[in-house]
Amino acid sequence: MTAGVRATARIAARDDGRGGTSLPVLEGDGPLALRRTRGVGSEARVMLVGAMSGPLGGDHFTVEAAAAEGARLHIGSAAATIALPGQAKGESRYDVRLKVADGGELCWLPEQLISANGSDLYVSSRIELAAGARLVFREEQVLGRAGEEPGRLSSRLTVRLGGQALLDQEVTCGPGAPGGWDGPAVLAGHRALGQLLVVRPEFADVPVQARLLGEYASLMPLAGPAVLVTALASDALRLRRVLDDVLNSLSQDL
């Protein structure tokens, strides 16, 4: 049996004292390469560049990012992440660990995660927010490449705000998932699913009202200064359009 690859990328962002954001820690190994790109205003922008295919079966990738007080950090990716079967047997893992201090801001806006046929991936995202932190977190998952059945994909997102639980949810799709995952009560035949979590202190003073965003998308306020958008679509392009539209709308309302 071939052992899987272990790789970790670490990012730390701080206020540089000159109206910008510095990156005292920016390191990645193996397939997780990091590149700083041109930011906007006071933000630091980092691109996650996959140096090889994966995660493959047995791989374990981890991305850790922290934004300190006064820092603004934007993280994206150069391309979609594709979970593939690989030679090693067993489940692959992709862990995301984000931490934002009071007065800090972090935007996690990578490209889609694609679950290719035969793959088995578990994604775990854990986010720790101090009171007064700001967050934009987008997660998009596509079940199968064009014309193929998906692999097994399990994803759990847990968020704590000010030491209290804000959100804890899990979904599993594909072969071996609980029955009905593709039925009318869950995905209803769609192959792209996504969510957008926005946390802003301003929501405490200007609450956002729950609303439908079409037949297969909705916006719900959470028990805190946060809103959660969930959406289904037939493909990645339509899913991105829905999430982008609501993020732009939320920005204009404030």
mmCIF file of C-alpha atoms in Angstrom:
data_model
loop_
_atom_site.group_PDB
_atom_site.id
_atom_site.type_symbol
_atom_site.label_atom_id
_atom_site.label_comp_id
_atom_site.label_asym_id
_atom_site.label_seq_id
_atom_site.Cartn_x
_atom_site.Cartn_y
_atom_site.Cartn_z
ATOM 1 C CA MET A 1 0.000 0.000 0.000
ATOM 2 C CA THR A 2 1.340 3.458 -0.905
ATOM 3 C CA ALA A 3 1.364 5.975 1.926
ATOM 4 C CA GLY A 4 -0.545 9.194 1.327
ATOM 5 C CA VAL A 5 0.967 12.672 1.256
ATOM 6 C CA ARG A 6 0.889 14.898 4.368
ATOM 7 C CA ALA A 7 1.043 18.629 3.708
ATOM 8 C CA THR A 8 0.331 21.778 5.719
ATOM 9 C CA ALA A 9 0.090 25.433 4.722
ATOM 10 C CA ARG A 10 0.255 28.177 7.375
ATOM 11 C CA ILE A 11 -0.687 31.843 7.091
ATOM 12 C CA ALA A 12 -0.571 34.524 9.783
ATOM 13 C CA ALA A 13 -1.692 38.102 9.124
ATOM 14 C CA ARG A 14 -1.024 41.167 11.290
ATOM 15 C CA ASP A 15 -1.640 44.895 11.178
ATOM 16 C CA ASP A 16 1.634 46.377 9.905
ATOM 17 C CA GLY A 17 1.077 49.705 11.671
ATOM 18 C CA ARG A 18 1.142 51.611 8.376
ATOM 19 C CA GLY A 19 -2.422 51.028 7.216
ATOM 20 C CA GLY A 20 -1.734 47.634 5.686
ATOM 21 C CA THR A 21 -1.459 43.958 6.572
ATOM 22 C CA SER A 22 1.793 42.028 6.920
ATOM 23 C CA LEU A 23 2.272 38.265 6.614
ATOM 24 C CA PRO A 24 4.883 37.178 9.175
ATOM 25 C CA VAL A 25 4.016 33.540 8.424
ATOM 26 C CA LEU A 26 3.473 32.340 4.853
ATOM 27 C CA GLU A 27 4.650 28.789 4.384
ATOM 28 C CA GLY A 28 3.422 25.720 2.565
ATOM 29 C CA ASP A 29 4.904 22.341 1.785
ATOM 30 C CA GLY A 30 4.376 19.583 -0.746
ATOM 31 C CA PRO A 31 1.321 20.267 -2.900
ATOM 32 C CA LEU A 32 0.236 23.318 -0.880
ATOM 33 C CA ALA A 33 2.144 26.315 -2.251
ATOM 34 C CA LEU A 34 1.272 29.863 -1.162
ATOM 35 C CA ARG A 35 1.753 33.062 -3.153
ATOM 36 C CA ARG A 36 1.093 36.618 -2.037
ATOM 37 C CA THR A 37 -0.709 38.633 -4.712
ATOM 38 C CA ARG A 38 -1.776 42.251 -5.015
ATOM 39 C CA GLY A 39 -4.401 43.138 -2.422
ATOM 40 C CA VAL A 40 -6.962 45.928 -2.291
ATOM 41 C CA GLY A 41 -6.548 48.740 0.213
ATOM 42 C CA SER A 42 -5.282 47.458 3.560
ATOM 43 C CA GLU A 43 -5.843 43.758 2.842
ATOM 44 C CA ALA A 44 -3.233 41.089 2.222
ATOM 45 C CA ARG A 45 -4.222 38.620 -0.466
ATOM 46 C CA VAL A 46 -2.864 35.061 -0.623
ATOM 47 C CA MET A 47 -3.350 32.513 -3.388
ATOM 48 C CA LEU A 48 -3.265 28.788 -2.669
ATOM 49 C CA VAL A 49 -1.575 27.085 -5.609
ATOM 50 C CA GLY A 50 -1.798 23.310 -5.952
ATOM 51 C CA ALA A 51 1.652 22.058 -6.984
ATOM 52 C CA MET A 52 0.322 18.558 -7.794
ATOM 53 C CA SER A 53 -2.957 16.674 -8.137
ATOM 54 C CA GLY A 54 -4.955 15.854 -5.071
ATOM 55 C CA PRO A 55 -5.943 15.145 -2.512
ATOM 56 C CA LEU A 56 -5.587 11.501 -3.545
ATOM 57 C CA GLY A 57 -6.611 8.487 -1.496
ATOM 58 C CA GLY A 58 -4.771 8.508 1.840
ATOM 59 C CA ASP A 59 -3.594 12.139 1.554
ATOM 60 C CA HIS A 60 -4.047 14.584 4.430
ATOM 61 C CA PHE A 61 -3.897 18.302 3.596
ATOM 62 C CA THR A 62 -4.256 21.079 6.179
ATOM 63 C CA VAL A 63 -4.549 24.853 5.756
ATOM 64 C CA GLU A 64 -4.166 27.012 8.875
ATOM 65 C CA ALA A 65 -4.785 30.766 8.748
ATOM 66 C CA ALA A 66 -5.058 33.438 11.441
ATOM 67 C CA ALA A 67 -5.894 37.144 11.212
ATOM 68 C CA ALA A 68 -4.839 39.252 14.199
ATOM 69 C CA GLU A 69 -6.491 42.478 15.403
ATOM 70 C CA GLY A 70 -6.552 45.066 12.633
ATOM 71 C CA ALA A 71 -5.438 42.621 9.942
ATOM 72 C CA ARG A 72 -7.389 41.980 6.737
ATOM 73 C CA LEU A 73 -6.652 38.666 5.030
ATOM 74 C CA HIS A 74 -8.136 37.359 1.784
ATOM 75 C CA ILE A 75 -7.399 33.756 0.763
ATOM 76 C CA GLY A 76 -8.266 32.308 -2.635
ATOM 77 C CA SER A 77 -7.038 29.470 -4.821
ATOM 78 C CA ALA A 78 -5.633 29.407 -8.329
ATOM 79 C CA ALA A 79 -7.848 26.528 -9.484
ATOM 80 C CA ALA A 80 -10.440 24.047 -8.331
ATOM 81 C CA THR A 81 -9.405 21.270 -5.954
ATOM 82 C CA ILE A 82 -10.121 17.795 -7.350
ATOM 83 C CA ALA A 83 -10.428 14.816 -5.017
ATOM 84 C CA LEU A 84 -9.151 11.718 -6.864
ATOM 85 C CA PRO A 85 -8.938 8.006 -6.002
ATOM 86 C CA GLY A 86 -5.150 7.586 -6.144
ATOM 87 C CA GLN A 87 -3.149 4.406 -5.501
ATOM 88 C CA ALA A 88 -3.351 4.457 -1.717
ATOM 89 C CA LYS A 89 -6.509 3.010 -0.249
ATOM 90 C CA GLY A 90 -8.680 4.732 2.296
ATOM 91 C CA GLU A 91 -10.136 8.141 2.947
ATOM 92 C CA SER A 92 -8.319 11.375 2.179
ATOM 93 C CA ARG A 93 -8.693 14.459 4.394
ATOM 94 C CA TYR A 94 -8.693 18.191 3.843
ATOM 95 C CA ASP A 95 -8.679 20.265 7.037
ATOM 96 C CA VAL A 96 -9.229 24.023 7.176
ATOM 97 C CA ARG A 97 -8.452 25.843 10.431
ATOM 98 C CA LEU A 98 -9.255 29.565 10.571
ATOM 99 C CA LYS A 99 -8.896 31.980 13.488
ATOM 100 C CA VAL A 100 -9.849 35.650 13.564
ATOM 101 C CA ALA A 101 -9.182 38.063 16.434
ATOM 102 C CA ASP A 102 -11.404 40.925 17.602
ATOM 103 C CA GLY A 103 -11.084 43.616 14.950
ATOM 104 C CA GLY A 104 -9.594 41.233 12.397
ATOM 105 C CA GLU A 105 -11.104 40.181 9.072
ATOM 106 C CA LEU A 106 -10.677 37.018 7.016
ATOM 107 C CA CYS A 107 -12.186 36.121 3.649
ATOM 108 C CA TRP A 108 -11.951 32.458 2.621
ATOM 109 C CA LEU A 109 -12.937 32.351 -1.054
ATOM 110 C CA PRO A 110 -11.305 29.375 -2.794
ATOM 111 C CA GLU A 111 -12.430 27.774 -6.037
ATOM 112 C CA GLN A 112 -14.711 24.730 -6.036
ATOM 113 C CA LEU A 113 -13.963 21.316 -4.603
ATOM 114 C CA ILE A 114 -14.753 18.575 -7.127
ATOM 115 C CA SER A 115 -15.439 15.022 -5.971
ATOM 116 C CA ALA A 116 -14.272 12.759 -8.813
ATOM 117 C CA ASN A 117 -15.593 9.247 -9.293
ATOM 118 C CA GLY A 118 -13.913 6.734 -6.994
ATOM 119 C CA SER A 119 -12.598 9.299 -4.519
ATOM 120 C CA ASP A 120 -13.346 9.339 -0.779
ATOM 121 C CA LEU A 121 -12.750 12.725 0.882
ATOM 122 C CA TYR A 122 -13.566 14.108 4.315
ATOM 123 C CA VAL A 123 -13.425 17.898 4.630
ATOM 124 C CA SER A 124 -13.293 19.448 8.089
ATOM 125 C CA SER A 125 -13.522 23.239 8.521
ATOM 126 C CA ARG A 126 -13.156 24.678 12.026
ATOM 127 C CA ILE A 127 -13.388 28.412 12.570
ATOM 128 C CA GLU A 128 -12.705 30.315 15.806
ATOM 129 C CA LEU A 129 -13.926 33.920 15.880
ATOM 130 C CA ALA A 130 -13.429 36.426 18.660
ATOM 131 C CA ALA A 131 -16.265 38.843 19.402
ATOM 132 C CA GLY A 132 -15.900 41.660 16.889
ATOM 133 C CA ALA A 133 -14.276 39.480 14.217
ATOM 134 C CA ARG A 134 -15.349 39.677 10.588
ATOM 135 C CA LEU A 135 -15.571 36.674 8.278
ATOM 136 C CA VAL A 136 -16.611 35.699 4.768
ATOM 137 C CA PHE A 137 -16.451 31.931 4.244
ATOM 138 C CA ARG A 138 -17.497 30.323 0.978
ATOM 139 C CA GLU A 139 -17.685 26.589 0.404
ATOM 140 C CA GLU A 140 -18.611 25.109 -2.981
ATOM 141 C CA GLN A 141 -18.709 21.398 -3.776
ATOM 142 C CA VAL A 142 -19.301 19.756 -7.151
ATOM 143 C CA LEU A 143 -20.260 16.093 -7.280
ATOM 144 C CA GLY A 144 -18.418 14.515 -10.182
ATOM 145 C CA ARG A 145 -16.739 15.926 -13.243
ATOM 146 C CA ALA A 146 -18.727 16.333 -16.446
ATOM 147 C CA GLY A 147 -20.566 13.136 -17.301
ATOM 148 C CA GLU A 148 -19.319 11.038 -14.345
ATOM 149 C CA GLU A 149 -20.741 9.849 -11.060
ATOM 150 C CA PRO A 150 -19.328 11.458 -7.906
ATOM 151 C CA GLY A 151 -17.047 9.995 -5.305
ATOM 152 C CA ARG A 152 -17.920 9.955 -1.617
ATOM 153 C CA LEU A 153 -17.702 13.398 -0.042
ATOM 154 C CA SER A 154 -18.255 14.211 3.617
ATOM 155 C CA SER A 155 -17.979 17.757 4.919
ATOM 156 C CA ARG A 156 -18.299 19.251 8.394
ATOM 157 C CA LEU A 157 -18.260 22.956 9.249
ATOM 158 C CA THR A 158 -18.038 24.145 12.868
ATOM 159 C CA VAL A 159 -17.877 27.801 13.868
ATOM 160 C CA ARG A 160 -17.445 29.357 17.306
ATOM 161 C CA LEU A 161 -17.972 33.055 17.971
ATOM 162 C CA GLY A 162 -16.810 34.594 21.224
ATOM 163 C CA GLY A 163 -16.351 31.122 22.694
ATOM 164 C CA GLN A 164 -19.932 30.065 21.871
ATOM 165 C CA ALA A 165 -21.119 27.671 19.166
ATOM 166 C CA LEU A 166 -22.473 29.553 16.153
ATOM 167 C CA LEU A 167 -22.804 26.756 13.583
ATOM 168 C CA ASP A 168 -22.164 23.018 13.425
ATOM 169 C CA GLN A 169 -23.340 21.082 10.400
ATOM 170 C CA GLU A 170 -22.307 18.059 8.366
ATOM 171 C CA VAL A 171 -23.287 16.592 5.003
ATOM 172 C CA THR A 172 -22.325 13.368 3.216
ATOM 173 C CA CYS A 173 -22.952 12.642 -0.456
ATOM 174 C CA GLY A 174 -22.063 9.931 -2.928
ATOM 175 C CA PRO A 175 -21.552 6.153 -2.658
ATOM 176 C CA GLY A 176 -22.054 4.879 0.868
ATOM 177 C CA ALA A 177 -23.794 8.038 2.063
ATOM 178 C CA PRO A 178 -27.047 7.691 4.031
ATOM 179 C CA GLY A 179 -29.982 6.845 1.799
ATOM 180 C CA GLY A 180 -31.834 9.721 0.192
ATOM 181 C CA TRP A 181 -28.866 12.082 -0.190
ATOM 182 C CA ASP A 182 -29.781 12.568 -3.860
ATOM 183 C CA GLY A 183 -33.531 12.637 -3.282
ATOM 184 C CA PRO A 184 -36.006 15.528 -3.241
ATOM 185 C CA ALA A 185 -35.481 16.249 0.470
ATOM 186 C CA VAL A 186 -31.718 16.795 0.101
ATOM 187 C CA LEU A 187 -30.039 17.525 -3.267
ATOM 188 C CA ALA A 188 -33.036 16.907 -5.521
ATOM 189 C CA GLY A 189 -30.784 15.711 -8.328
ATOM 190 C CA HIS A 190 -28.453 18.734 -8.257
ATOM 191 C CA ARG A 191 -24.702 18.251 -8.513
ATOM 192 C CA ALA A 192 -23.401 21.526 -7.068
ATOM 193 C CA LEU A 193 -23.976 22.588 -3.464
ATOM 194 C CA GLY A 194 -22.577 25.516 -1.582
ATOM 195 C CA GLN A 195 -22.846 27.817 1.352
ATOM 196 C CA LEU A 196 -21.747 31.293 2.265
ATOM 197 C CA LEU A 197 -21.255 32.343 5.883
ATOM 198 C CA VAL A 198 -20.894 36.069 6.579
ATOM 199 C CA VAL A 199 -20.120 37.349 10.084
ATOM 200 C CA ARG A 200 -20.122 41.107 10.675
ATOM 201 C CA PRO A 201 -20.630 43.064 13.916
ATOM 202 C CA GLU A 202 -22.955 45.427 12.006
ATOM 203 C CA PHE A 203 -25.557 42.669 11.729
ATOM 204 C CA ALA A 204 -26.235 43.077 15.464
ATOM 205 C CA ASP A 205 -27.584 46.602 14.789
ATOM 206 C CA VAL A 206 -28.999 45.999 11.303
ATOM 207 C CA PRO A 207 -30.412 42.439 11.303
ATOM 208 C CA VAL A 208 -30.739 40.654 7.976
ATOM 209 C CA GLN A 209 -34.127 39.132 7.279
ATOM 210 C CA ALA A 210 -34.540 35.511 6.224
ATOM 211 C CA ARG A 211 -35.510 35.117 2.584
ATOM 212 C CA LEU A 212 -35.587 32.713 -0.334
ATOM 213 C CA LEU A 213 -33.095 33.291 -3.132
ATOM 214 C CA GLY A 214 -34.892 31.343 -5.808
ATOM 215 C CA GLU A 215 -36.221 27.798 -5.687
ATOM 216 C CA TYR A 216 -33.056 26.156 -4.372
ATOM 217 C CA ALA A 217 -31.326 28.810 -2.252
ATOM 218 C CA SER A 218 -32.068 30.609 0.984
ATOM 219 C CA LEU A 219 -30.588 33.115 3.412
ATOM 220 C CA MET A 220 -30.989 32.597 7.155
ATOM 221 C CA PRO A 221 -29.797 34.798 10.027
ATOM 222 C CA LEU A 222 -27.958 32.874 12.761
ATOM 223 C CA ALA A 223 -28.072 33.410 16.522
ATOM 224 C CA GLY A 224 -25.368 36.055 16.401
ATOM 225 C CA PRO A 225 -24.182 38.772 13.978
ATOM 226 C CA ALA A 226 -24.083 36.291 11.109
ATOM 227 C CA VAL A 227 -26.037 35.014 8.122
ATOM 228 C CA LEU A 228 -25.832 31.680 6.311
ATOM 229 C CA VAL A 229 -26.678 31.213 2.645
ATOM 230 C CA THR A 230 -27.194 27.678 1.338
ATOM 231 C CA ALA A 231 -27.724 26.896 -2.332
ATOM 232 C CA LEU A 232 -28.077 24.057 -4.826
ATOM 233 C CA ALA A 233 -27.456 24.315 -8.553
ATOM 234 C CA SER A 234 -27.045 22.141 -11.604
ATOM 235 C CA ASP A 235 -23.426 23.201 -12.099
ATOM 236 C CA ALA A 236 -20.586 25.206 -10.569
ATOM 237 C CA LEU A 237 -21.152 28.306 -12.679
ATOM 238 C CA ARG A 238 -24.777 28.720 -11.613
ATOM 239 C CA LEU A 239 -23.868 28.068 -7.980
ATOM 240 C CA ARG A 240 -21.156 30.747 -8.007
ATOM 241 C CA ARG A 241 -23.543 33.248 -9.544
ATOM 242 C CA VAL A 242 -26.047 32.787 -6.712
ATOM 243 C CA LEU A 243 -23.433 33.138 -3.970
ATOM 244 C CA ASP A 244 -21.753 36.142 -5.600
ATOM 245 C CA ASP A 245 -25.073 37.939 -6.025
ATOM 246 C CA VAL A 246 -26.023 37.591 -2.367
ATOM 247 C CA LEU A 247 -22.556 38.600 -1.142
ATOM 248 C CA ASN A 248 -22.712 41.750 -3.273
ATOM 249 C CA SER A 249 -26.193 42.453 -1.950
ATOM 250 C CA LEU A 250 -25.076 42.125 1.670
ATOM 251 C CA SER A 251 -22.153 44.484 1.034
ATOM 252 C CA GLN A 252 -24.409 47.119 -0.477
ATOM 253 C CA ASP A 253 -26.912 46.930 2.393
ATOM 254 C CA LEU A 254 -24.283 48.006 4.948
#
